[in-house]
Coordinates of C-alpha atoms in Angstrom, one line a residue:
Chain N
M146 CA 36.9 138.7 10.4
A147 CA 37.7 135.1 10.7
I148 CA 41.3 134.5 10.0
L149 CA 43.9 131.8 9.7
R150 CA 47.5 132.7 10.6
L151 CA 50.6 130.7 11.1
N152 CA 52.4 132.5 14.0
S153 CA 55.5 130.3 14.4
L154 CA 56.9 127.0 13.4
I155 CA 59.4 124.6 15.1
M156 CA 61.3 122.0 13.0
R157 CA 63.6 119.3 14.2
N158 CA 65.5 117.0 11.9
F159 CA 63.2 117.9 9.1
R160 CA 64.9 117.6 5.7
N161 CA 68.1 119.7 6.0
Y162 CA 66.9 121.5 9.2
K163 CA 68.5 120.3 12.4
E164 CA 66.7 122.6 14.8
A165 CA 64.9 125.8 13.8
E166 CA 62.2 128.1 15.1
V167 CA 60.6 130.8 13.0
S168 CA 58.1 133.5 13.7
F169 CA 56.1 134.6 10.7
N170 CA 54.7 137.9 9.5
P171 CA 50.8 137.8 9.4
R172 CA 50.7 139.1 5.8
L173 CA 53.7 138.2 3.7
N174 CA 56.8 136.1 4.2
L175 CA 59.6 136.2 1.7
I176 CA 61.9 133.2 2.0
L177 CA 65.1 133.9 0.1
G178 CA 68.3 131.9 -0.6
D179 CA 70.3 130.2 -3.2
N180 CA 69.3 126.9 -4.6
A181 CA 69.4 123.8 -2.4
Q182 CA 69.6 125.7 0.9
G183 CA 66.2 124.6 2.2
K184 CA 63.6 127.1 1.0
T185 CA 61.1 124.6 -0.3
N186 CA 61.7 122.4 2.7
L187 CA 60.3 125.1 4.9
L188 CA 57.1 125.3 2.8
E189 CA 57.0 121.5 2.8
A190 CA 57.0 121.5 6.6
I191 CA 54.0 123.8 6.7
A192 CA 52.2 121.8 4.0
Y193 CA 53.0 118.6 5.8
L194 CA 51.2 119.8 8.9
S195 CA 48.1 120.7 6.8
L196 CA 47.8 117.6 4.6
G197 CA 49.5 114.9 6.7
S198 CA 51.9 114.2 3.9
S199 CA 54.4 115.9 1.7
F200 CA 53.3 117.8 -1.4
R201 CA 56.3 116.3 -3.1
E202 CA 54.7 112.9 -2.5
Q203 CA 57.5 111.4 -0.6
G204 CA 57.5 109.1 2.4
D205 CA 58.5 110.1 6.0
D206 CA 61.9 108.4 5.7
K207 CA 62.8 110.9 3.0
L208 CA 61.7 113.8 5.1
R209 CA 64.0 113.0 8.1
R210 CA 67.3 114.7 8.2
Q211 CA 70.0 112.2 7.0
G212 CA 71.2 109.9 9.7
E213 CA 68.4 110.8 12.1
D214 CA 65.6 108.4 13.1
F215 CA 62.8 111.0 13.8
F216 CA 61.5 114.4 12.8
F217 CA 59.3 116.7 14.7
L218 CA 57.2 119.7 13.6
R219 CA 55.1 122.1 15.6
A220 CA 53.0 125.0 14.4
N221 CA 51.5 127.7 16.5
Y222 CA 48.5 129.1 14.6
S223 CA 45.5 131.3 15.1
N224 CA 42.0 130.8 13.8
K225 CA 38.6 132.2 14.8
S226 CA 38.7 130.3 18.1
G227 CA 42.0 131.6 19.2
S228 CA 45.6 130.4 19.1
H229 CA 46.3 126.6 18.8
L230 CA 49.2 124.1 18.6
L231 CA 49.5 121.4 16.0
S232 CA 52.4 119.0 16.1
V233 CA 53.6 115.8 14.5
G234 CA 56.4 113.5 15.4
S235 CA 57.5 110.7 13.0
Q236 CA 59.8 108.0 14.3
S237 CA 61.2 105.1 12.3
V238 CA 60.5 101.9 14.2
K239 CA 61.6 99.1 11.9
A240 CA 62.8 99.2 8.3
A241 CA 60.3 101.1 6.2
H242 CA 57.9 101.5 9.1
N243 CA 57.3 104.8 10.8
R244 CA 55.3 105.6 13.8
R245 CA 53.6 109.0 13.7
L246 CA 52.0 110.9 16.5
W247 CA 49.8 113.9 15.8
K248 CA 48.8 116.2 18.5
R249 CA 46.2 119.0 18.4
D250 CA 46.6 121.3 21.3
E251 CA 48.6 118.6 23.0
N252 CA 45.8 116.0 22.6
P253 CA 46.8 113.0 20.6
C254 CA 44.9 112.4 17.4
R255 CA 44.5 108.9 16.0
K256 CA 43.6 109.7 12.4
V257 CA 45.1 112.1 9.8
S258 CA 41.5 113.1 9.0
E259 CA 41.2 114.7 12.4
I260 CA 44.0 117.2 11.6
A261 CA 43.8 117.6 7.8
G262 CA 42.8 121.1 7.0
L263 CA 43.2 122.6 10.5
L264 CA 46.2 124.5 9.1
H265 CA 44.6 124.9 5.7
T266 CA 47.1 125.5 2.9
V267 CA 47.0 126.1 -0.8
V268 CA 50.3 125.2 -2.4
F269 CA 51.3 126.7 -5.7
T270 CA 54.4 125.1 -7.4
P271 CA 55.9 125.5 -10.9
E272 CA 54.2 122.1 -11.6
D273 CA 50.8 123.8 -11.0
L274 CA 51.6 126.4 -13.6
Q275 CA 51.4 123.4 -16.0
L276 CA 47.9 122.5 -14.6
V277 CA 46.2 123.1 -17.9
K278 CA 48.4 120.9 -20.1
S279 CA 49.9 118.4 -17.7
S280 CA 48.6 114.9 -17.1
P281 CA 45.2 114.2 -15.6
E282 CA 46.9 113.0 -12.4
V283 CA 48.0 116.6 -11.6
R284 CA 44.5 117.9 -12.0
R285 CA 43.1 115.0 -9.9
K286 CA 45.6 115.8 -7.2
F287 CA 44.6 119.5 -7.4
L288 CA 41.0 118.5 -6.6
D289 CA 41.8 115.9 -4.0
R290 CA 44.3 118.0 -2.1
E291 CA 41.8 120.7 -1.6
M292 CA 39.0 118.3 -0.8
V293 CA 40.9 116.5 1.9
Q294 CA 41.3 119.8 3.8
L295 CA 37.7 121.0 3.2
Y296 CA 35.8 117.8 4.2
S297 CA 37.2 115.7 7.0
G298 CA 35.3 112.6 5.7
Y299 CA 36.8 112.7 2.2
Y300 CA 40.1 111.2 3.3
L301 CA 38.4 108.1 4.5
Y302 CA 36.5 107.5 1.2
L303 CA 39.7 108.2 -0.8
N304 CA 41.6 105.8 1.4
N305 CA 39.0 103.1 1.2
Y306 CA 38.8 103.5 -2.6
R307 CA 42.6 103.2 -3.0
R308 CA 42.6 100.1 -0.8
A309 CA 39.8 98.4 -2.7
L310 CA 41.5 99.4 -6.0
Q311 CA 44.8 97.8 -4.8
Q312 CA 42.9 94.7 -3.8
R313 CA 41.1 94.4 -7.2
N314 CA 44.3 95.0 -9.1
N315 CA 46.1 92.4 -7.1
L316 CA 43.2 90.0 -7.7
L317 CA 43.4 90.7 -11.5
K318 CA 47.1 89.9 -11.5
Q319 CA 46.5 86.6 -9.7
L320 CA 43.5 85.5 -11.8
D321 CA 43.5 82.0 -13.1
Y322 CA 41.5 81.9 -16.3
S323 CA 40.1 78.4 -15.8
A324 CA 37.9 79.6 -13.0
S325 CA 36.3 82.7 -14.5
V326 CA 32.9 82.4 -12.8
Q327 CA 34.5 82.4 -9.4
A328 CA 36.8 85.2 -10.5
D329 CA 33.8 87.4 -11.4
E330 CA 32.3 86.7 -8.0
Q331 CA 35.5 87.8 -6.3
L332 CA 35.9 90.9 -8.5
A333 CA 32.3 91.9 -7.8
V334 CA 32.8 92.4 -4.0
W335 CA 35.8 94.8 -4.6
E336 CA 33.8 96.6 -7.3
E337 CA 31.0 97.1 -4.8
Q338 CA 33.5 98.9 -2.5
L339 CA 34.9 100.9 -5.4
A340 CA 31.4 102.0 -6.4
E341 CA 30.2 102.9 -3.0
N342 CA 33.3 105.0 -2.1
G343 CA 33.9 106.2 -5.7
A344 CA 30.4 107.6 -5.9
V345 CA 31.1 109.9 -2.9
I346 CA 34.4 110.9 -4.4
I347 CA 32.9 111.8 -7.7
K348 CA 30.0 113.6 -6.2
K349 CA 32.3 115.7 -4.0
R350 CA 34.6 116.5 -6.9
L351 CA 31.6 117.6 -9.0
D352 CA 30.3 119.9 -6.3
L353 CA 33.8 121.4 -5.9
L354 CA 34.2 121.9 -9.6
H355 CA 30.8 123.5 -9.9
L356 CA 31.9 126.1 -7.3
L357 CA 35.3 126.5 -8.9
N358 CA 33.6 127.1 -12.2
E359 CA 31.6 130.0 -10.9
I360 CA 34.4 131.7 -9.0
G361 CA 37.0 130.9 -11.7
Q362 CA 34.9 132.7 -14.4
K363 CA 35.0 135.9 -12.4
I364 CA 38.7 135.7 -11.5
Q365 CA 39.7 134.9 -15.1
A366 CA 37.7 137.8 -16.3
E367 CA 39.5 140.1 -13.8
L368 CA 42.9 138.8 -14.7
T369 CA 42.3 139.3 -18.5
D370 CA 40.1 142.4 -18.5
C371 CA 37.2 140.1 -19.6
R372 CA 39.1 139.0 -22.7
E373 CA 39.1 135.4 -21.7
Q374 CA 36.5 133.0 -20.4
L375 CA 37.2 130.0 -18.3
R376 CA 35.0 126.9 -18.1
L377 CA 35.7 123.6 -16.3
Q378 CA 34.1 120.2 -17.1
Y379 CA 34.5 117.0 -15.1
L380 CA 35.2 113.9 -17.1
S381 CA 34.3 110.6 -15.7
V382 CA 33.7 107.0 -16.8
W383 CA 30.8 108.1 -18.8
S384 CA 30.6 111.4 -20.6
A385 CA 27.3 113.0 -20.1
A386 CA 26.1 116.6 -20.0
D387 CA 23.8 115.8 -17.1
I388 CA 26.6 114.6 -14.9
E389 CA 26.3 117.4 -12.4
K390 CA 22.6 116.7 -11.6
I391 CA 23.2 113.0 -10.8
E392 CA 22.6 111.7 -7.3
P393 CA 25.3 109.6 -5.5
A394 CA 23.1 106.5 -5.7
E395 CA 22.9 106.9 -9.4
I396 CA 26.6 107.5 -9.7
A397 CA 27.3 104.3 -7.7
A398 CA 25.0 102.4 -10.0
R399 CA 26.7 103.6 -13.1
L400 CA 30.1 103.0 -11.7
R401 CA 29.1 99.4 -10.7
Q402 CA 28.0 98.8 -14.3
A403 CA 31.2 100.4 -15.7
Y404 CA 33.4 98.0 -13.6
V405 CA 31.3 95.0 -14.8
D406 CA 31.6 96.1 -18.4
G407 CA 35.2 96.8 -18.0
R408 CA 36.1 93.3 -16.7
P409 CA 37.2 91.7 -20.0
E410 CA 39.6 94.5 -20.8
D411 CA 40.7 94.8 -17.1
K412 CA 41.5 91.1 -17.1
R413 CA 43.5 91.4 -20.2
R414 CA 45.5 94.3 -18.9
R415 CA 45.5 93.0 -15.3
T416 CA 44.6 96.4 -13.8
T417 CA 41.5 98.5 -13.3
L418 CA 41.2 100.9 -16.2
L419 CA 38.2 102.9 -15.3
G420 CA 37.0 104.8 -12.2
P421 CA 37.5 108.0 -10.3
H422 CA 41.2 107.1 -10.1
R423 CA 41.4 107.8 -13.8
D424 CA 39.0 110.8 -14.0
D425 CA 40.0 114.2 -15.2
F426 CA 38.5 117.7 -15.8
R427 CA 38.7 119.7 -19.0
I428 CA 39.7 123.4 -19.0
Y429 CA 38.1 125.5 -21.7
I430 CA 39.4 128.9 -22.5
N431 CA 37.0 130.9 -24.7
E432 CA 35.2 127.6 -25.3
T433 CA 38.2 125.9 -26.9
E434 CA 40.1 123.2 -25.0
G435 CA 43.0 125.0 -23.3
R436 CA 45.3 122.0 -23.3
Y437 CA 45.5 122.0 -27.1
Y438 CA 44.6 125.5 -28.3
A439 CA 45.7 128.0 -25.6
S440 CA 49.0 129.8 -25.7
Q441 CA 51.6 129.2 -22.9
G442 CA 50.6 132.6 -21.5
Q443 CA 46.9 131.8 -21.5
Q444 CA 47.6 128.4 -19.8
R445 CA 49.5 130.1 -17.1
T446 CA 46.8 132.7 -16.5
A447 CA 44.2 129.9 -16.3
A448 CA 46.4 128.0 -13.8
L449 CA 46.7 131.2 -11.7
A450 CA 43.0 131.8 -11.9
L451 CA 42.3 128.2 -10.7
K452 CA 44.6 128.6 -7.7
L453 CA 43.2 132.0 -6.8
S454 CA 39.7 130.4 -7.2
E455 CA 40.7 127.7 -4.8
L456 CA 41.5 130.4 -2.1
E457 CA 38.2 132.2 -2.7
L458 CA 36.4 128.8 -2.6
V459 CA 37.8 128.1 0.9
W460 CA 36.8 131.6 1.9
Q461 CA 33.2 131.0 0.7
I462 CA 32.9 127.5 2.3
S463 CA 34.9 127.9 5.5
G464 CA 34.9 131.6 6.1
Y465 CA 38.7 132.2 6.1
Y466 CA 41.5 132.4 3.6
P467 CA 43.9 129.4 3.7
L468 CA 47.7 130.0 3.8
L469 CA 49.1 130.5 0.3
L470 CA 52.4 128.8 -0.3
L471 CA 54.1 130.0 -3.5
D472 CA 57.1 127.7 -4.1
D473 CA 59.5 129.2 -6.7
V474 CA 56.5 130.3 -8.7
F475 CA 56.3 134.0 -8.0
S476 CA 59.3 134.8 -10.2
E477 CA 57.8 132.6 -12.9
L478 CA 54.8 134.9 -13.3
D479 CA 55.1 138.1 -15.3
K480 CA 54.7 141.5 -13.9
N481 CA 51.0 141.9 -14.5
R482 CA 50.2 138.5 -13.0
R483 CA 52.4 139.2 -9.9
R484 CA 50.7 142.5 -9.3
E485 CA 47.2 140.9 -9.7
L486 CA 48.1 138.1 -7.3
L487 CA 49.2 140.5 -4.6
R488 CA 46.3 142.8 -5.2
L489 CA 43.8 140.0 -4.8
M490 CA 45.4 138.1 -1.9
L491 CA 47.7 140.4 0.1
G492 CA 46.0 141.2 3.4
K493 CA 43.5 138.4 3.0
A494 CA 45.6 135.2 2.9
Q495 CA 48.9 134.9 4.7
I496 CA 51.4 134.4 2.0
F497 CA 54.7 132.5 1.9
I498 CA 56.9 133.1 -1.1
T499 CA 60.2 131.3 -1.9
A500 CA 62.5 133.0 -4.4
T501 CA 66.2 133.4 -5.1
E502 CA 65.9 137.2 -5.1
V503 CA 63.4 139.9 -4.3
A504 CA 61.2 140.4 -7.3
G505 CA 60.2 143.9 -8.5
E506 CA 56.7 144.4 -7.1
L507 CA 57.8 143.5 -3.6
Q508 CA 60.3 146.3 -3.3
S509 CA 57.5 148.8 -3.2
L510 CA 55.9 147.2 -0.1
R511 CA 55.9 148.9 3.2
S512 CA 58.4 147.3 5.6
E513 CA 55.8 146.3 8.2
D514 CA 53.8 144.4 5.5
Y515 CA 56.4 141.7 5.1
Q516 CA 59.3 139.9 6.6
L517 CA 62.4 138.6 4.9
F518 CA 64.1 135.4 5.8
E519 CA 67.4 134.3 4.4
I520 CA 68.0 130.6 4.2
E521 CA 71.5 129.3 4.2
N522 CA 72.3 125.6 4.5
G523 CA 69.4 124.7 6.8
C524 CA 69.7 127.9 8.9
I525 CA 67.1 130.6 9.0
L526 CA 68.3 134.2 9.4
G527 CA 65.5 136.7 10.0
A528 CA 66.8 139.6 7.9
Chain Q
M157 CA 89.1 95.5 22.5
A158 CA 86.1 93.3 22.0
L159 CA 82.8 94.9 22.7
Y160 CA 80.6 93.2 25.3
F161 CA 77.1 92.1 24.4
Y162 CA 74.6 89.8 26.1
P163 CA 75.6 86.1 26.3
P164 CA 74.4 84.1 23.2
S165 CA 71.6 82.4 25.2
V166 CA 70.1 85.8 26.2
E167 CA 70.6 87.2 22.6
E168 CA 68.6 84.1 21.4
L169 CA 65.8 84.8 23.9
I170 CA 65.6 88.5 22.8
A171 CA 65.6 87.5 19.1
A172 CA 62.7 85.1 19.8
L173 CA 60.7 87.7 21.6
T174 CA 61.3 90.3 18.8
K175 CA 59.3 88.0 16.5
L176 CA 56.2 88.6 18.5
P177 CA 53.7 91.1 17.1
G178 CA 54.0 94.6 18.5
V179 CA 57.4 93.8 20.2
G180 CA 60.4 95.8 19.1
P181 CA 64.1 95.3 20.1
K182 CA 63.8 97.5 23.2
T183 CA 60.6 95.8 24.5
A184 CA 62.1 92.4 23.8
Q185 CA 65.2 93.3 25.9
R186 CA 63.0 94.4 28.8
L187 CA 60.9 91.3 28.6
A188 CA 64.0 89.1 28.5
M189 CA 65.5 90.8 31.5
H190 CA 62.2 90.4 33.3
L191 CA 62.0 86.7 32.5
L192 CA 65.6 86.2 33.7
H193 CA 64.9 87.9 37.0
A194 CA 61.5 86.3 37.6
R195 CA 61.1 83.4 40.0
E196 CA 62.0 80.1 38.4
E197 CA 58.4 78.8 38.6
D198 CA 57.0 81.9 36.9
A199 CA 59.3 81.6 33.9
A200 CA 58.9 77.9 33.7
G201 CA 55.1 78.4 34.1
L202 CA 55.1 80.7 31.1
A203 CA 57.0 78.2 29.0
E204 CA 54.8 75.4 30.1
A205 CA 51.6 77.4 29.4
I206 CA 52.8 78.2 25.9
L207 CA 53.6 74.5 25.2
Q208 CA 50.3 73.3 26.8
A209 CA 48.2 75.8 24.8
R210 CA 50.1 74.8 21.6
E211 CA 49.5 71.2 22.3
R212 CA 45.9 71.3 23.3
V213 CA 44.3 74.0 21.2
R214 CA 42.7 73.1 18.0
R215 CA 39.9 74.5 15.8
C216 CA 36.4 73.4 16.5
H217 CA 35.4 71.1 13.7
I218 CA 32.0 72.9 13.4
C219 CA 32.6 76.6 13.8
G220 CA 36.4 76.9 13.5
N221 CA 36.8 78.7 16.9
L222 CA 39.7 77.8 19.1
T223 CA 39.0 75.1 21.6
D224 CA 40.7 72.5 23.8
E225 CA 38.3 69.8 22.8
E226 CA 36.9 68.3 19.6
T227 CA 33.9 70.7 19.7
C228 CA 33.9 74.1 21.2
P229 CA 31.7 74.8 24.3
V230 CA 29.4 77.1 22.3
C231 CA 28.7 74.4 19.7
Q232 CA 28.2 71.9 22.5
D233 CA 25.8 74.1 24.5
E234 CA 22.3 72.8 23.9
Q235 CA 20.8 76.0 25.4
R236 CA 22.1 78.1 22.4
D237 CA 19.9 79.2 19.6
T238 CA 21.0 77.0 16.6
T239 CA 19.0 79.0 14.1
T240 CA 21.4 82.0 14.1
I241 CA 25.1 82.0 13.2
C242 CA 27.3 85.1 13.7
V243 CA 30.3 85.2 11.3
V244 CA 33.5 86.8 12.6
E245 CA 37.1 87.2 11.4
Q246 CA 39.0 86.2 14.5
P247 CA 38.4 84.1 17.6
G248 CA 38.8 87.2 19.7
D249 CA 35.8 88.7 17.9
C250 CA 33.6 86.0 19.4
I251 CA 34.6 86.9 22.8
V252 CA 33.7 90.6 22.2
V253 CA 30.3 89.6 21.0
E254 CA 29.9 87.1 23.9
K255 CA 30.6 89.9 26.4
T256 CA 27.6 91.9 25.2
G257 CA 25.4 89.2 26.7
Q258 CA 23.0 90.0 23.9
Y259 CA 23.7 87.1 21.7
Q260 CA 22.5 83.5 22.2
G261 CA 23.2 82.0 18.8
L262 CA 26.2 80.2 17.3
Y263 CA 29.5 81.5 15.8
H264 CA 31.6 80.8 12.7
V265 CA 35.2 82.0 12.7
L266 CA 36.7 82.7 9.3
H267 CA 40.3 83.2 10.5
G268 CA 40.9 86.3 8.4
A269 CA 39.3 88.3 5.6
L270 CA 39.6 88.4 1.8
S271 CA 42.8 90.2 0.8
P272 CA 44.3 89.5 -2.7
M273 CA 47.2 91.7 -1.6
E274 CA 48.2 89.2 1.0
G275 CA 47.2 86.3 -1.2
I276 CA 44.1 85.4 0.8
G277 CA 41.2 84.2 -1.3
P278 CA 37.9 82.4 -0.4
N279 CA 39.7 79.0 -0.3
D280 CA 42.1 80.3 2.3
L281 CA 39.4 81.2 4.7
N282 CA 37.1 78.9 6.8
M283 CA 34.2 79.5 4.3
A284 CA 33.5 76.0 2.9
S285 CA 32.5 74.6 6.3
L286 CA 30.1 77.5 6.8
M287 CA 28.3 76.7 3.6
Q288 CA 28.1 73.1 4.8
R289 CA 26.6 74.1 8.1
L290 CA 23.9 76.1 6.2
Q291 CA 22.8 73.1 4.0
N292 CA 20.7 71.3 6.7
G293 CA 18.0 74.0 6.7
N294 CA 18.1 74.7 10.4
V295 CA 19.7 78.1 10.2
Q296 CA 17.5 81.0 9.6
E297 CA 19.8 84.0 9.9
V298 CA 23.5 84.7 9.3
I299 CA 24.9 87.8 11.0
M300 CA 28.0 89.3 9.4
A301 CA 30.2 90.7 12.1
T302 CA 33.4 91.1 10.0
N303 CA 35.4 94.3 10.5
T304 CA 34.2 97.5 8.8
G305 CA 37.3 98.1 6.7
V306 CA 37.4 97.5 3.0
E307 CA 38.5 93.9 3.4
G308 CA 35.9 93.1 6.0
E309 CA 33.1 94.6 3.9
A310 CA 34.2 92.7 0.8
T311 CA 34.3 89.5 2.8
A312 CA 30.8 90.0 4.2
L313 CA 29.5 90.8 0.7
Y314 CA 31.1 87.8 -0.8
L315 CA 29.6 85.5 1.8
A316 CA 26.2 87.2 1.5
R317 CA 26.2 86.5 -2.2
Q318 CA 27.1 82.9 -1.7
I319 CA 24.4 82.4 0.9
K320 CA 21.6 84.2 -1.0
P321 CA 20.6 81.2 -3.2
L322 CA 19.9 79.2 0.0
N323 CA 17.1 81.6 1.0
I324 CA 18.6 82.4 4.4
K325 CA 18.4 85.8 5.9
V326 CA 21.8 87.6 5.9
S327 CA 22.2 90.7 8.1
R328 CA 25.1 93.0 8.8
L329 CA 26.0 94.7 12.1
A330 CA 24.6 98.2 12.2
Y331 CA 27.0 101.2 11.9
G332 CA 26.6 104.0 14.3
V333 CA 27.7 106.6 16.7
A334 CA 29.7 105.3 19.6
V335 CA 27.6 104.9 22.7
G336 CA 28.3 107.9 25.0
G337 CA 30.1 109.6 22.1
D338 CA 29.8 113.2 21.2
L339 CA 28.1 113.8 17.8
E340 CA 30.6 116.7 17.1
Y341 CA 33.5 114.3 17.2
T342 CA 32.0 111.6 15.1
D343 CA 33.5 111.5 11.6
E344 CA 31.3 112.2 8.6
A345 CA 31.3 108.7 7.2
T346 CA 30.2 107.1 10.4
L347 CA 27.5 109.7 11.0
G348 CA 26.3 109.3 7.4
R349 CA 26.0 105.5 7.9
A350 CA 24.3 106.0 11.2
L351 CA 21.7 108.3 9.5
Q352 CA 21.0 105.6 6.9
G353 CA 20.5 103.0 9.6
R354 CA 18.6 105.1 12.0
L355 CA 15.9 103.5 14.2
S356 CA 12.5 104.8 15.2
I357 CA 12.0 105.4 19.0

């Protein structure tokens, strides 16, 4: 069986860790400790190596230990081709400027897209439990975070799109209304970049959502004894039922038109109001929109189903289960959901759980099945 | 006790060197020490070369490339094909194209790319003189050799749209797999573009 396992991790000057080396259990790792001792920081280090950025969306200067000018992370992991090293060093060069050096098996990598997804992770935070009712941004991030790891090219399109968007927004802020013909000519060239890159982004998200839909239905049925049905629908600039059958060229054409049509309003508001950077997907539970009509419990189950679907999806596409990082979320789930989660994933995905204490279900596990770590003020004690 | 630092004149040299692109404080220190230890004529030669270049160099009044004369050697060269103009962002890009030995036409240097973020619009680039060059009807093709990033693409597209009404052919450099490169290590986006622009053999 093709597997992905994180064997060990070295951290230097990362968050509150000065110097730490940890070896992990291949099945389940329980990271315990009081609040503010560094539990999440450990998960963050693992996620940083897989995404090239923090899941807490913070810059490198915030990740360095206070008063230090660099941090270093190195993972020893195994996949189907054997055991590998992945490392990153980030050094502050001048104010607000960091130099990063990624190495894959000791070979330097120039782009984050070369390493994204090597140490594939799925992160599950309390924020993700709110996936159903939170803002569209959280759901977009959910899709994009997975996509960056699944398709090495996605990062480039996303980056190009963001850059063109920044440029168009800057242009909108500088526009002088006396020269509106010239303004439209200039807007058009950025819209072209937005449409070209945006079409690929939308197409990839649609494909991913299509797969998630199929897998999610099964998992939701399992989690609820077939009482609840889950359905996902992508929402873009235009709302159309045929959206999933559209080719990228057609998406690009529609986006192009949407940007042109949006110009008057965009000029008034001085920002780009439409496009994949504003897209969303709806989550239906039993054919009613979960955001408005589902109970808290139903929303949490749907969120869990989506995360588990994400793991299954990676298995279907890439042939291995990604690492599952549960940040303070396990204790947030009720007994049934905890049991289901372990039943579905234990032994498949390597699991990392942070918690303040050992929750009920885990006490019944065999001792060789898991490893306990106590975190105290940036020190890791293997218990 | 007063701490000892470099003498003010050396500090000044280091500060001046730090302003250069790609040079941090450590490199600046090393360069300064090197210059102080170098032979008199080498250090003076460098200073003189900087002054000379600053004094002599100007933009070619036709293509905008850097030159020591009124008109650059390429624009003066009667052997060159005057029906083709290759548009680049920086003077250095001309040299790269020249080195291929495959290009006999003329150049046009924009000195940058469109970037509202940095406050660079069409009027801040050397675009007006390009449009002027195209008016006389001699030019048949304009090759866009701007960078392939978002800004370079936008600049090429902007110019292409300006040139279109003049009925002049506008082409873009092909995207492709690096020569001698391994397909396996080519990123998806590049390979996708290379597929779109494939050639029959």
